[in-house]
Coordinates of C-alpha atoms in Angstrom, one line a residue:
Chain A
X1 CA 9.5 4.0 -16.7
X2 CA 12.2 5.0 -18.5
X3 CA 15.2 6.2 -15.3
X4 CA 16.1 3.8 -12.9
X5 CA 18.5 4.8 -9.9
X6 CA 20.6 2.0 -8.0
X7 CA 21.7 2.5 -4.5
X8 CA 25.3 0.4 -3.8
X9 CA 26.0 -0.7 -0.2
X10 CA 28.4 -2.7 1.5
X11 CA 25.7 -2.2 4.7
X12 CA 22.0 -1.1 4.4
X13 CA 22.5 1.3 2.1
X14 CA 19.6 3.2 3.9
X15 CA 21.4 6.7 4.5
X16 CA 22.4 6.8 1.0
X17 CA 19.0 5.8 -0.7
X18 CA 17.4 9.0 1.7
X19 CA 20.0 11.0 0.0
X20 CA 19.8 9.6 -3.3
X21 CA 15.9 10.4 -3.0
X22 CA 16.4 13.5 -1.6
X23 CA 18.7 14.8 -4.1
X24 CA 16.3 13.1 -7.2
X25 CA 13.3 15.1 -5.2
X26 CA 14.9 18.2 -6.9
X27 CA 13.9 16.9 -10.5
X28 CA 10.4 16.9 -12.1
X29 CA 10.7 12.9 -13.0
X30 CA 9.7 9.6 -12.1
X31 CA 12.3 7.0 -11.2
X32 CA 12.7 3.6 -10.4
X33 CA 14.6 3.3 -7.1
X34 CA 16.6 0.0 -6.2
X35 CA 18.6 -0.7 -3.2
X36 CA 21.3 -3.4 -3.8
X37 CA 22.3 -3.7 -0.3
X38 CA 25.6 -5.7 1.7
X39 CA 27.7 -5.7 -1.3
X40 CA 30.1 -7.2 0.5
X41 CA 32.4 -9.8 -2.4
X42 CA 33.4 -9.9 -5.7
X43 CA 30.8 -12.1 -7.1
X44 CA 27.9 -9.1 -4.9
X45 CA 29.9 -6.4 -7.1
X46 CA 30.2 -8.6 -10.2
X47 CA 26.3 -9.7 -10.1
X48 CA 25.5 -5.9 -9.2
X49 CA 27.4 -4.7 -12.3
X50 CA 25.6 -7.1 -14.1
X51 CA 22.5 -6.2 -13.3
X52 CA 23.5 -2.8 -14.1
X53 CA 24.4 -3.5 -17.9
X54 CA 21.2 -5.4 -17.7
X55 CA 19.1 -2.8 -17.2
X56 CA 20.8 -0.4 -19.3
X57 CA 20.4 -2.5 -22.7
X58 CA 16.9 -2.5 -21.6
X59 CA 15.9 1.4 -20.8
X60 CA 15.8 4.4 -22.8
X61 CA 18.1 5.9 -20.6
X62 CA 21.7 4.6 -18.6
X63 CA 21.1 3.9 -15.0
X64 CA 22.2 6.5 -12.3
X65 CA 24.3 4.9 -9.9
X66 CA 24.8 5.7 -6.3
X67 CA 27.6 3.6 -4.7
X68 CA 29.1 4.0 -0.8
X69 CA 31.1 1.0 -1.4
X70 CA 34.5 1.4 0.6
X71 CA 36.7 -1.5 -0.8
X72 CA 38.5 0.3 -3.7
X73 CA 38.7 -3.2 -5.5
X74 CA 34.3 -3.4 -5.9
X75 CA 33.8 0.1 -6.0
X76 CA 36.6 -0.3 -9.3
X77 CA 33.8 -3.7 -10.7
X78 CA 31.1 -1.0 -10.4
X79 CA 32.2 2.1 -11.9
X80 CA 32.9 -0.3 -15.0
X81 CA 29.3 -0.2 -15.7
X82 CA 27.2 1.2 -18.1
X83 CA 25.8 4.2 -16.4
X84 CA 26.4 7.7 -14.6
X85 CA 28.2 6.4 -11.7
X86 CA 28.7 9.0 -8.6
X87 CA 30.5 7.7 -5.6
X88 CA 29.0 9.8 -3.0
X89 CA 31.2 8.9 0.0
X90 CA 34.2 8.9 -1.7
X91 CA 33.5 12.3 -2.9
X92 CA 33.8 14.1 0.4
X93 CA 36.0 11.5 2.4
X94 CA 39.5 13.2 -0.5
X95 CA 38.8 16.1 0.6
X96 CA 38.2 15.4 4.7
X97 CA 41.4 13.4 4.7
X98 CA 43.4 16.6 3.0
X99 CA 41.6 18.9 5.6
X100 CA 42.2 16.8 8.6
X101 CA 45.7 15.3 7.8
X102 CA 44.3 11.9 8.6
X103 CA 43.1 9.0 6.3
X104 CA 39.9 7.3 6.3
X105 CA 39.8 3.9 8.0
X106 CA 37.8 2.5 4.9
X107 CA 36.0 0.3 7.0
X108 CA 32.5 -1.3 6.2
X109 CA 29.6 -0.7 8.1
X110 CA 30.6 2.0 10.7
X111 CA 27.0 3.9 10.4
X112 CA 25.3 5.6 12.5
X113 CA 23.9 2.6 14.2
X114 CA 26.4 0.0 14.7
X115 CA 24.6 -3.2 16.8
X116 CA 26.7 -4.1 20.1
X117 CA 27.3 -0.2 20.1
X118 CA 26.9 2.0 23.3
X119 CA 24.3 4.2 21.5
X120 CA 22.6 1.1 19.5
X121 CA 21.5 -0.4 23.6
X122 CA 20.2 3.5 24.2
X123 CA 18.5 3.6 21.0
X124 CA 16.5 0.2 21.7
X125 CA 15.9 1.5 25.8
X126 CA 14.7 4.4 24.1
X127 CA 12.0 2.9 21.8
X128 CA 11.2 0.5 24.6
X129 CA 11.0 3.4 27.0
X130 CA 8.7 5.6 24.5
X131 CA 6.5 2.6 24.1
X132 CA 5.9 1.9 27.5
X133 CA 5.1 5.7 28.0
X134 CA 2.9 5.8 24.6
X135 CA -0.8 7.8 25.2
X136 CA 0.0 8.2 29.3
X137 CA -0.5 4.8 30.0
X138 CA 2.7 4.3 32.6
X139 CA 3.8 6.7 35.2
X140 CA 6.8 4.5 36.1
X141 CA 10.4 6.3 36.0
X142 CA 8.7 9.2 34.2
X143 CA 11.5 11.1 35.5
X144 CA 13.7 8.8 33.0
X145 CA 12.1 10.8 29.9
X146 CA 13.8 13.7 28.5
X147 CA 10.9 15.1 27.0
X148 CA 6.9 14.8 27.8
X149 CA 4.7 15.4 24.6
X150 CA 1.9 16.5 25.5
X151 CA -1.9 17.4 23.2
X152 CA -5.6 16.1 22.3
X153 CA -6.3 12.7 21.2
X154 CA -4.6 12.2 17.8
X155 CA -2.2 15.7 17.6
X156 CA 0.9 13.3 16.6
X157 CA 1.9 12.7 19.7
X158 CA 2.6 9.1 19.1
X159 CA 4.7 8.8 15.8
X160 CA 6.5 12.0 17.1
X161 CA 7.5 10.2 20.4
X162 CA 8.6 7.4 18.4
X163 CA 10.6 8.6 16.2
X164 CA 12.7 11.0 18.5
X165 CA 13.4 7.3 20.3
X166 CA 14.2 5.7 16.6
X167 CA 16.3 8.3 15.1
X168 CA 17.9 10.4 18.0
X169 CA 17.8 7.8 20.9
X170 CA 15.6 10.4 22.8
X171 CA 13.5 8.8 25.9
X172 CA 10.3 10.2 25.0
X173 CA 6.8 10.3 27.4
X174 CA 3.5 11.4 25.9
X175 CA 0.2 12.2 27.7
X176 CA -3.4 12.9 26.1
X177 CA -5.5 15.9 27.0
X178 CA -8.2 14.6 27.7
X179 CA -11.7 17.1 28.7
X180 CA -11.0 15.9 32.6
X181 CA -8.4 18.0 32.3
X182 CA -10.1 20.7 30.8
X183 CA -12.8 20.8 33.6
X184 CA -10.3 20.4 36.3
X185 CA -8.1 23.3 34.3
X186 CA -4.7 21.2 35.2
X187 CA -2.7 19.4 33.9
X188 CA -2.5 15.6 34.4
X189 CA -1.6 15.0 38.0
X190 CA 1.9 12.6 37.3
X191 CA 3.2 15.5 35.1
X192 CA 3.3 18.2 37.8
X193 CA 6.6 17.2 38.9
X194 CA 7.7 17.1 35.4
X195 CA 6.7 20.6 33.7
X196 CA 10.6 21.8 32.3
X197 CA 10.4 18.9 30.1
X198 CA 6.7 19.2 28.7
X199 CA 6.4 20.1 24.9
X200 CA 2.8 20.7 23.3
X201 CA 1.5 19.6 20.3
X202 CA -1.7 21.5 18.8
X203 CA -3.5 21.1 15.2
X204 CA -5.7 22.4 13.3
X205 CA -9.7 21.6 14.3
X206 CA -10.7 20.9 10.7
X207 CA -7.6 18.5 10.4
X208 CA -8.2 16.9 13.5
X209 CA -11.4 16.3 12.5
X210 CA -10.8 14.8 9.4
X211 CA -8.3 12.6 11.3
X212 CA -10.9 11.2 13.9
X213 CA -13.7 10.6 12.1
X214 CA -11.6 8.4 9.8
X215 CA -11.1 6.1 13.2
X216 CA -14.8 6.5 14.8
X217 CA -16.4 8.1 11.5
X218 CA -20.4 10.1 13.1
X219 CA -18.8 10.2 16.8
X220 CA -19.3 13.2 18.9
X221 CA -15.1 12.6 19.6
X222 CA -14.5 13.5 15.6
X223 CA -17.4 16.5 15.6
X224 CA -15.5 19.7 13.9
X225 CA -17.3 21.7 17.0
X226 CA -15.6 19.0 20.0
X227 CA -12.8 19.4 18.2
X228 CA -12.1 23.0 18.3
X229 CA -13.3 23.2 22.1
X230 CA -10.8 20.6 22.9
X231 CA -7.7 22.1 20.7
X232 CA -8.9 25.7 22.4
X233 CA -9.2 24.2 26.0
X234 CA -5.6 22.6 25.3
X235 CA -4.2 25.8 24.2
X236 CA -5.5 27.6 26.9
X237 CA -3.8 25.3 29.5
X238 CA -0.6 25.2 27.7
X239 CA -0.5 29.0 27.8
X240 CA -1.5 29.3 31.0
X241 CA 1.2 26.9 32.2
X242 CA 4.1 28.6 29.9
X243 CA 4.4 25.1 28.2
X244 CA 6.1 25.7 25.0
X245 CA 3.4 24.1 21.4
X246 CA 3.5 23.9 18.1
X247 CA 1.1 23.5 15.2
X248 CA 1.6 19.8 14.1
X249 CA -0.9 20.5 11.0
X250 CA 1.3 20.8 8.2
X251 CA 4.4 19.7 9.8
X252 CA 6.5 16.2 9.1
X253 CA 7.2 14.2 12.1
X254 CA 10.9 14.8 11.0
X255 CA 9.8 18.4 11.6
X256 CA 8.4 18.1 14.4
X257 CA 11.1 16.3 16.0
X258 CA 13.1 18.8 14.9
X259 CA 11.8 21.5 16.3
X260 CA 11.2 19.7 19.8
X261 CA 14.8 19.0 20.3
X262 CA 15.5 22.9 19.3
X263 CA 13.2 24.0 22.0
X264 CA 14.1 21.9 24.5
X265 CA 17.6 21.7 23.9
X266 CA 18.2 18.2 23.7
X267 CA 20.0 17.5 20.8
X268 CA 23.3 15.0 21.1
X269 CA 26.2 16.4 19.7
X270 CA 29.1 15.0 20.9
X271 CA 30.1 11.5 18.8
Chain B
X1 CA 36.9 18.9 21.8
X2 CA 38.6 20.7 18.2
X3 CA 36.1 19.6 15.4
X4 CA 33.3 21.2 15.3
X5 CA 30.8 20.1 11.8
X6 CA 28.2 22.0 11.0
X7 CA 24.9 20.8 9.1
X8 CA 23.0 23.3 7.0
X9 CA 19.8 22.9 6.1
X10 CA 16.7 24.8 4.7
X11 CA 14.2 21.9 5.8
X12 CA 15.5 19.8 9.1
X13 CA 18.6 18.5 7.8
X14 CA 18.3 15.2 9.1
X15 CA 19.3 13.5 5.8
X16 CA 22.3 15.4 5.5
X17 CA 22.9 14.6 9.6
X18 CA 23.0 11.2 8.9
X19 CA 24.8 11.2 5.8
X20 CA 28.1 13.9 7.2
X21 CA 28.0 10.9 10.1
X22 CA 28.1 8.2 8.0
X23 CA 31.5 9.7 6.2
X24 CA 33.1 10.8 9.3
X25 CA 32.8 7.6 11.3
X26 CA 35.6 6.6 8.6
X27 CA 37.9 9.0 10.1
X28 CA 39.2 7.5 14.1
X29 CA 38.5 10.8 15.6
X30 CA 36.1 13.0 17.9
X31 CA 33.7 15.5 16.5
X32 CA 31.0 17.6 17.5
X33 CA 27.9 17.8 15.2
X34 CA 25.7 20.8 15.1
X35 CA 22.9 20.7 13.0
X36 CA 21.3 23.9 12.2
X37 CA 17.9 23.6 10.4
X38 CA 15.5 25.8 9.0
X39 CA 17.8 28.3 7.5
X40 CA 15.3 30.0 5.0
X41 CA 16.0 33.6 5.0
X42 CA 18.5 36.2 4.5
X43 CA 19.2 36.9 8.5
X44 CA 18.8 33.3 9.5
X45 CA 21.5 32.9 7.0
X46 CA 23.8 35.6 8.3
X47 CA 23.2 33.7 12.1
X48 CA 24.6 30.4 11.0
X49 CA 27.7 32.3 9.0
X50 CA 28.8 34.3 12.2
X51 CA 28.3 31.5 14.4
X52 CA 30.7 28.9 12.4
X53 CA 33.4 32.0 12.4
X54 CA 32.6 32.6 16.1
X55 CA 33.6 29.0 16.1
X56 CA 36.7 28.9 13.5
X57 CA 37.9 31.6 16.2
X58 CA 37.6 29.3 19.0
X59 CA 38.7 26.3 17.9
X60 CA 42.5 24.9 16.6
X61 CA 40.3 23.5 13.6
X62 CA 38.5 25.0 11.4
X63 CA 35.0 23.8 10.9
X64 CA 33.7 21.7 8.5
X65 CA 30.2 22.7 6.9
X66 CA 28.0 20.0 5.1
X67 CA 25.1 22.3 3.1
X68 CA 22.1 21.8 1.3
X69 CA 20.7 24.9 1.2
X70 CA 19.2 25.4 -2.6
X71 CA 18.8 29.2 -2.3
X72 CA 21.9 29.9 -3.9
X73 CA 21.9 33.8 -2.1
X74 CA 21.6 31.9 1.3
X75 CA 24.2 29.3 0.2
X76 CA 26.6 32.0 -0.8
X77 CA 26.2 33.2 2.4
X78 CA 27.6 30.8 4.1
X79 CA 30.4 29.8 1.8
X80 CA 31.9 32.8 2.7
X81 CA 32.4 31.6 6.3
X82 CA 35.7 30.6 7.6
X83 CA 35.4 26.8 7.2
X84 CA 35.9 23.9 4.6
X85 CA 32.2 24.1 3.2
X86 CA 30.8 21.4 1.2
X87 CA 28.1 21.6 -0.9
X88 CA 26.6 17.9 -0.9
X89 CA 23.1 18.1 -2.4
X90 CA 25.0 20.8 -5.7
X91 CA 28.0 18.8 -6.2
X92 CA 25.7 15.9 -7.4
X93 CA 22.6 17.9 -8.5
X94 CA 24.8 18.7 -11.7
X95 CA 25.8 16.3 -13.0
X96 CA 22.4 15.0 -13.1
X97 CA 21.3 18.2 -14.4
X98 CA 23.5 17.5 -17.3
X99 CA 22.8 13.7 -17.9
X100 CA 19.0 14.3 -17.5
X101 CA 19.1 17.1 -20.1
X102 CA 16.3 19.0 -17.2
X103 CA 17.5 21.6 -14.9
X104 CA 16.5 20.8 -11.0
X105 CA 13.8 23.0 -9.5
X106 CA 16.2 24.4 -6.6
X107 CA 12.6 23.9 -4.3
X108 CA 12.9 24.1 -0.7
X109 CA 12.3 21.1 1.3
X110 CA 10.7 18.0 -1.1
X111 CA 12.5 15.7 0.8
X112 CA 11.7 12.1 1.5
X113 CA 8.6 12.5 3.5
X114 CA 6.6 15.5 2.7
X115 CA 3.6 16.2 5.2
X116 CA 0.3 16.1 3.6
X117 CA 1.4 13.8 0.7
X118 CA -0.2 10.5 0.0
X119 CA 2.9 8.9 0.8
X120 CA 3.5 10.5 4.0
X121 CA -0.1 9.7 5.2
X122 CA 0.9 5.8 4.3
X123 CA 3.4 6.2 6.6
X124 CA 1.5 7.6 9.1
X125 CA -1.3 5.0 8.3
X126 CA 1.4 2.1 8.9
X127 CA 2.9 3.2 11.8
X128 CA -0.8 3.0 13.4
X129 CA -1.4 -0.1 12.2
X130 CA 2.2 -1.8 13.6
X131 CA 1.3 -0.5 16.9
X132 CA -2.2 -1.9 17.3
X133 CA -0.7 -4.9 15.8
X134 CA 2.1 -5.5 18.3
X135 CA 2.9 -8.3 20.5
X136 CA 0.1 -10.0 18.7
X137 CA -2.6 -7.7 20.4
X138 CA -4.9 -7.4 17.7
X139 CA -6.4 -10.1 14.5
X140 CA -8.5 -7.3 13.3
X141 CA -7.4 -6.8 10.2
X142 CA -4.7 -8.5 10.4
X143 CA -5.0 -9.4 6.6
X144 CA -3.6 -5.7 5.7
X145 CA -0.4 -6.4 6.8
X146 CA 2.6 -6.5 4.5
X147 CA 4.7 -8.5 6.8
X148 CA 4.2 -10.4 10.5
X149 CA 7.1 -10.8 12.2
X150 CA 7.2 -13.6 14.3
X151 CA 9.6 -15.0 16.9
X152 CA 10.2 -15.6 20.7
X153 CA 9.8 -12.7 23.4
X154 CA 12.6 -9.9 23.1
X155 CA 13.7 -11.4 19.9
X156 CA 13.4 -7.7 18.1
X157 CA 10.3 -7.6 16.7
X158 CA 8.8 -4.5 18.5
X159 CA 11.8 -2.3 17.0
X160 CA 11.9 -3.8 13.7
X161 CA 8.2 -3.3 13.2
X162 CA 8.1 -0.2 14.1
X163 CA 11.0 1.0 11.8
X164 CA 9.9 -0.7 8.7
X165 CA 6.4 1.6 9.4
X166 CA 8.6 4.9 10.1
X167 CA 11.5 4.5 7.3
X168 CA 9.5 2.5 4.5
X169 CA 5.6 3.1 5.2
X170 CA 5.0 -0.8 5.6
X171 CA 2.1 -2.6 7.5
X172 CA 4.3 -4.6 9.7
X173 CA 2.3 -6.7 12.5
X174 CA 4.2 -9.0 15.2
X175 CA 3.4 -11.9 17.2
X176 CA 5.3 -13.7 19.9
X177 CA 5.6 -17.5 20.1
X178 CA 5.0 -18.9 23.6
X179 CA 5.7 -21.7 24.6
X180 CA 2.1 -22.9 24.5
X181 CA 2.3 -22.8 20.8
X182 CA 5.6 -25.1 21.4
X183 CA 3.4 -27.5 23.0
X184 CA 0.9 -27.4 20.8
X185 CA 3.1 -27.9 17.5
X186 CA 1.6 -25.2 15.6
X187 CA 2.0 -21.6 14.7
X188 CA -0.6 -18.7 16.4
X189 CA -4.2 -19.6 15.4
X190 CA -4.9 -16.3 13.4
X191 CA -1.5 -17.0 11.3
X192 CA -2.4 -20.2 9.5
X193 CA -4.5 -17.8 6.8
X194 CA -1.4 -15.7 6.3
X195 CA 2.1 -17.8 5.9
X196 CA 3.4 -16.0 3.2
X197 CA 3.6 -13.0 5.2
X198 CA 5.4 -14.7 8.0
X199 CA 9.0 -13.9 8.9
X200 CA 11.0 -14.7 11.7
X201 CA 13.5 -13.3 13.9
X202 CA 15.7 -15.7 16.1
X203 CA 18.6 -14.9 18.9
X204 CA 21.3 -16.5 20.5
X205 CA 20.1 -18.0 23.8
X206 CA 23.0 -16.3 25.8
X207 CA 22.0 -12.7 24.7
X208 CA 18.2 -13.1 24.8
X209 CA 18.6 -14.2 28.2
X210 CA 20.7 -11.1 29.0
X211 CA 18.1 -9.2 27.6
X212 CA 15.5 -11.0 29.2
X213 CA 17.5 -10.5 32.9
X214 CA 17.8 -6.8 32.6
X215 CA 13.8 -7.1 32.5
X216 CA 12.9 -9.5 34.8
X217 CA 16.3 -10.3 37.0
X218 CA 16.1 -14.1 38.4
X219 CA 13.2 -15.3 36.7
X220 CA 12.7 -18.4 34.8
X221 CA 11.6 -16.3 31.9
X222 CA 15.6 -14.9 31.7
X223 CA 17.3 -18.5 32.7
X224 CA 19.9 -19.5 30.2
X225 CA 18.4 -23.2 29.7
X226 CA 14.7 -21.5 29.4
X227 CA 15.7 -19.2 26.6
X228 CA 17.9 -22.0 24.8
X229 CA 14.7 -23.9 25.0
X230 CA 12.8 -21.8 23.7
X231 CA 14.8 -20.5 20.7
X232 CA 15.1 -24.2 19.7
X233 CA 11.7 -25.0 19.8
X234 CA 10.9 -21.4 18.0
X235 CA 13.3 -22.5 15.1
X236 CA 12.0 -26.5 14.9
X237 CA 8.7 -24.9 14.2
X238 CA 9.8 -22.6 11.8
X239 CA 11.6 -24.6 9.9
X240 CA 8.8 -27.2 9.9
X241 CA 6.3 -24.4 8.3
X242 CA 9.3 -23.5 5.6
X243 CA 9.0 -19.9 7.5
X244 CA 12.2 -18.0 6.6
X245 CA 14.2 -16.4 9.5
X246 CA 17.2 -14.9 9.9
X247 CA 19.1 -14.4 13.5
X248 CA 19.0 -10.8 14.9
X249 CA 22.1 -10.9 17.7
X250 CA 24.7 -9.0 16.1
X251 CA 22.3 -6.7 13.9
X252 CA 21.0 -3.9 14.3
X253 CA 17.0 -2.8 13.3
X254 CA 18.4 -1.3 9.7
X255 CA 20.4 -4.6 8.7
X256 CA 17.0 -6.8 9.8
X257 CA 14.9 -4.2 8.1
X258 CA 16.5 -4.6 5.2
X259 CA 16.8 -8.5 4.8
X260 CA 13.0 -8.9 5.8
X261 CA 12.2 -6.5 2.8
X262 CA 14.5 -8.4 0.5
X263 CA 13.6 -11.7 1.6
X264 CA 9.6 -10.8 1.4
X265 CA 10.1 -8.6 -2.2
X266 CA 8.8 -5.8 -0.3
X267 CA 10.9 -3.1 -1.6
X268 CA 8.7 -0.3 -2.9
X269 CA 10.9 1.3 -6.0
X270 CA 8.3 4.1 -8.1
X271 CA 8.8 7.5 -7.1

């Protein structure tokens, strides 16, 4: 392990180490990824740069450095080091402030999800709200969810729900198809009332297979020939009721989510 | 509303979302954020340019365009559009190029979490597992988790777990403490065989019972003295069983997050 990348935050450092990763994605290499978060004093930045040095007299290559620190004075103890250091706020906050006639306020710590914030309290409601609605298993102040996912047993609705809560503070309900639906050919009675904010998740059979019989391996529930009656049945009903589906197979949940909030128009734009 | 920022993206853009708000919560004004993702073709392309002129026409501001679109045709594309575009994965991509002596491979979409890796199916796998394993609902195997949260009722467990299984792919189970295990003197049965796992979240009494109110209004569950009470005798035991905790009131699930994976060395660093 010859390259190792440090991530320098005053906070978390969470949004830049996704960046960071994102952007070191691009490059056929493994890397050694460290976090140094709330580098928040001059002994933080003077231990950080240490480390830094440390690591550099002890690897083929010089550390990459990514560093969001705001206070000139640390970001100053960090560039000092021995390694490629790229201030990736800094870079686009010169030009912003020339664009919009306006200084940055240089402040630590005002992410995306400040605690004690407005949008923090919806973020948790929403988790608690998408947990409480996981798999069907509450009809109460359904009509609180913006959006209602719905599929077969173990289509992604759960992770998906969840993380539209986690990341976009979404309220989000899912409900199984389940083959009582499928022999009645309707929907599941509480989500009648509810049909403009339904969104359909559908998979692959051979996927799905693979999938269940990893939980309930021999079971009739995982059997490749279940499977594709229940995705067909599912598609079927969604079609028939104009509910708008996806293919979850080869999809991310960040994909996913993505494409939900497209389709039914709920993405938060205003900050 | 005058600002309008634009986020272009050939995969869902929600690293480059999070990162454009991160820099512009250092400038004291408001902004709308349109994210457009999935721009991976010529016409798509062309759709995203004449909508941020439709929008430099409308608006006193220009707009500001984040992109990280590696196609450099589709990227060219969009630079001629009348706003202040900013390149943010290329401005960084080379300078590495050039310290790492390898050129980038410019491929679409090998971001953080790619569907049908091994590491997105570990992330997938931990989610599952946090949610069978929260509240304390489940023992079974308990002994694959990476971390147990532990701590009184509406603490922030629930949240915490189920980020640290979204953003970082780890096991996370929770359990609450009651107040029967206050009587008793001792930690959860099934816990004793794991106490290095163990961390804990404490709260200030006056918020938990806040919290607690807007759940169950009235009750002794919410009163003031109750959750006082309890939070002592949560902390007495912890501190008995040398169980580190850290107190969650004024954080928010990322700063918690990130001390529990420092404090348990549970940062995973190879990529």
């Amino acid at each position: 392990m010859s390259l190792t990348v440090f991530i320098l935050s005053d906070g978390t450092g969470i949004t830049a180490e996704t960046f960071a990763h994102s952007i070191l994605s691009q490059f056929n290499l493994k890397f050694r990824l460290l976090r140094l978060p709330f580098i928040d004093s001059r002994i933080k930045a003077a231990l950080a740069a240490d480390r830094i040095n440390q690591t550099a007299l002890e690897s083929e290559r010089r550390p990459i450095v990514f560093t969001t620190l705001v206070d000139p004075v640390l970001n100053e103890m960090v560039k000092g080091a021995r390694a490629l250091v790229m201030d990736i706020f800094q870079t686009f906050v010169e030009p912003l402030e020339q664009e919009l006639g306006i200084e940055a306020s240089h402040a630590i710590g005002r992410g995306h999800w400040t605690a004690d914030s407005e949008a923090y309290c919806q973020r948790i409601e929403a988790i608690n709200f998408s947990l409480a609605h996981d798999d069907g298993q509450s009809d109460h102040n359904l009509e609180q969810a913006e959006v209602i996912l719905i599929g077969v047993s173990r289509s992604g609705k759960t992770p998906t729900s969840l993380y539209l809560a986690m990341q976009y503070g979404v309220r989000t309900a899912n409900y199984p198809l389940i083959p009582e639906d499928f022999e009645r050919g309707a929907l599941p009675g509480p989500l009648a009332a509810y049909k403009s904010k339904l969104f359909g998740l559908s998979i692959d059979a051979y996927r799905l297979s693979q999938i269940r019989a990893a939980r309930r391996p021999g079971s009739r529930y995982a059997a490749l020939e279940n499977c594709r009656a229940e995705i067909s049945a599912a598609q079927t009903l969604m079609e028939r009721e104009n509910i708008p589906y996806l293919c979850s197979t080869h999809k991310s949940i960040e994909e996913i989510a993505t494409t939900v909030l497209q389709e039914c128009k709920l993405e938060k734009v205003i900050y």
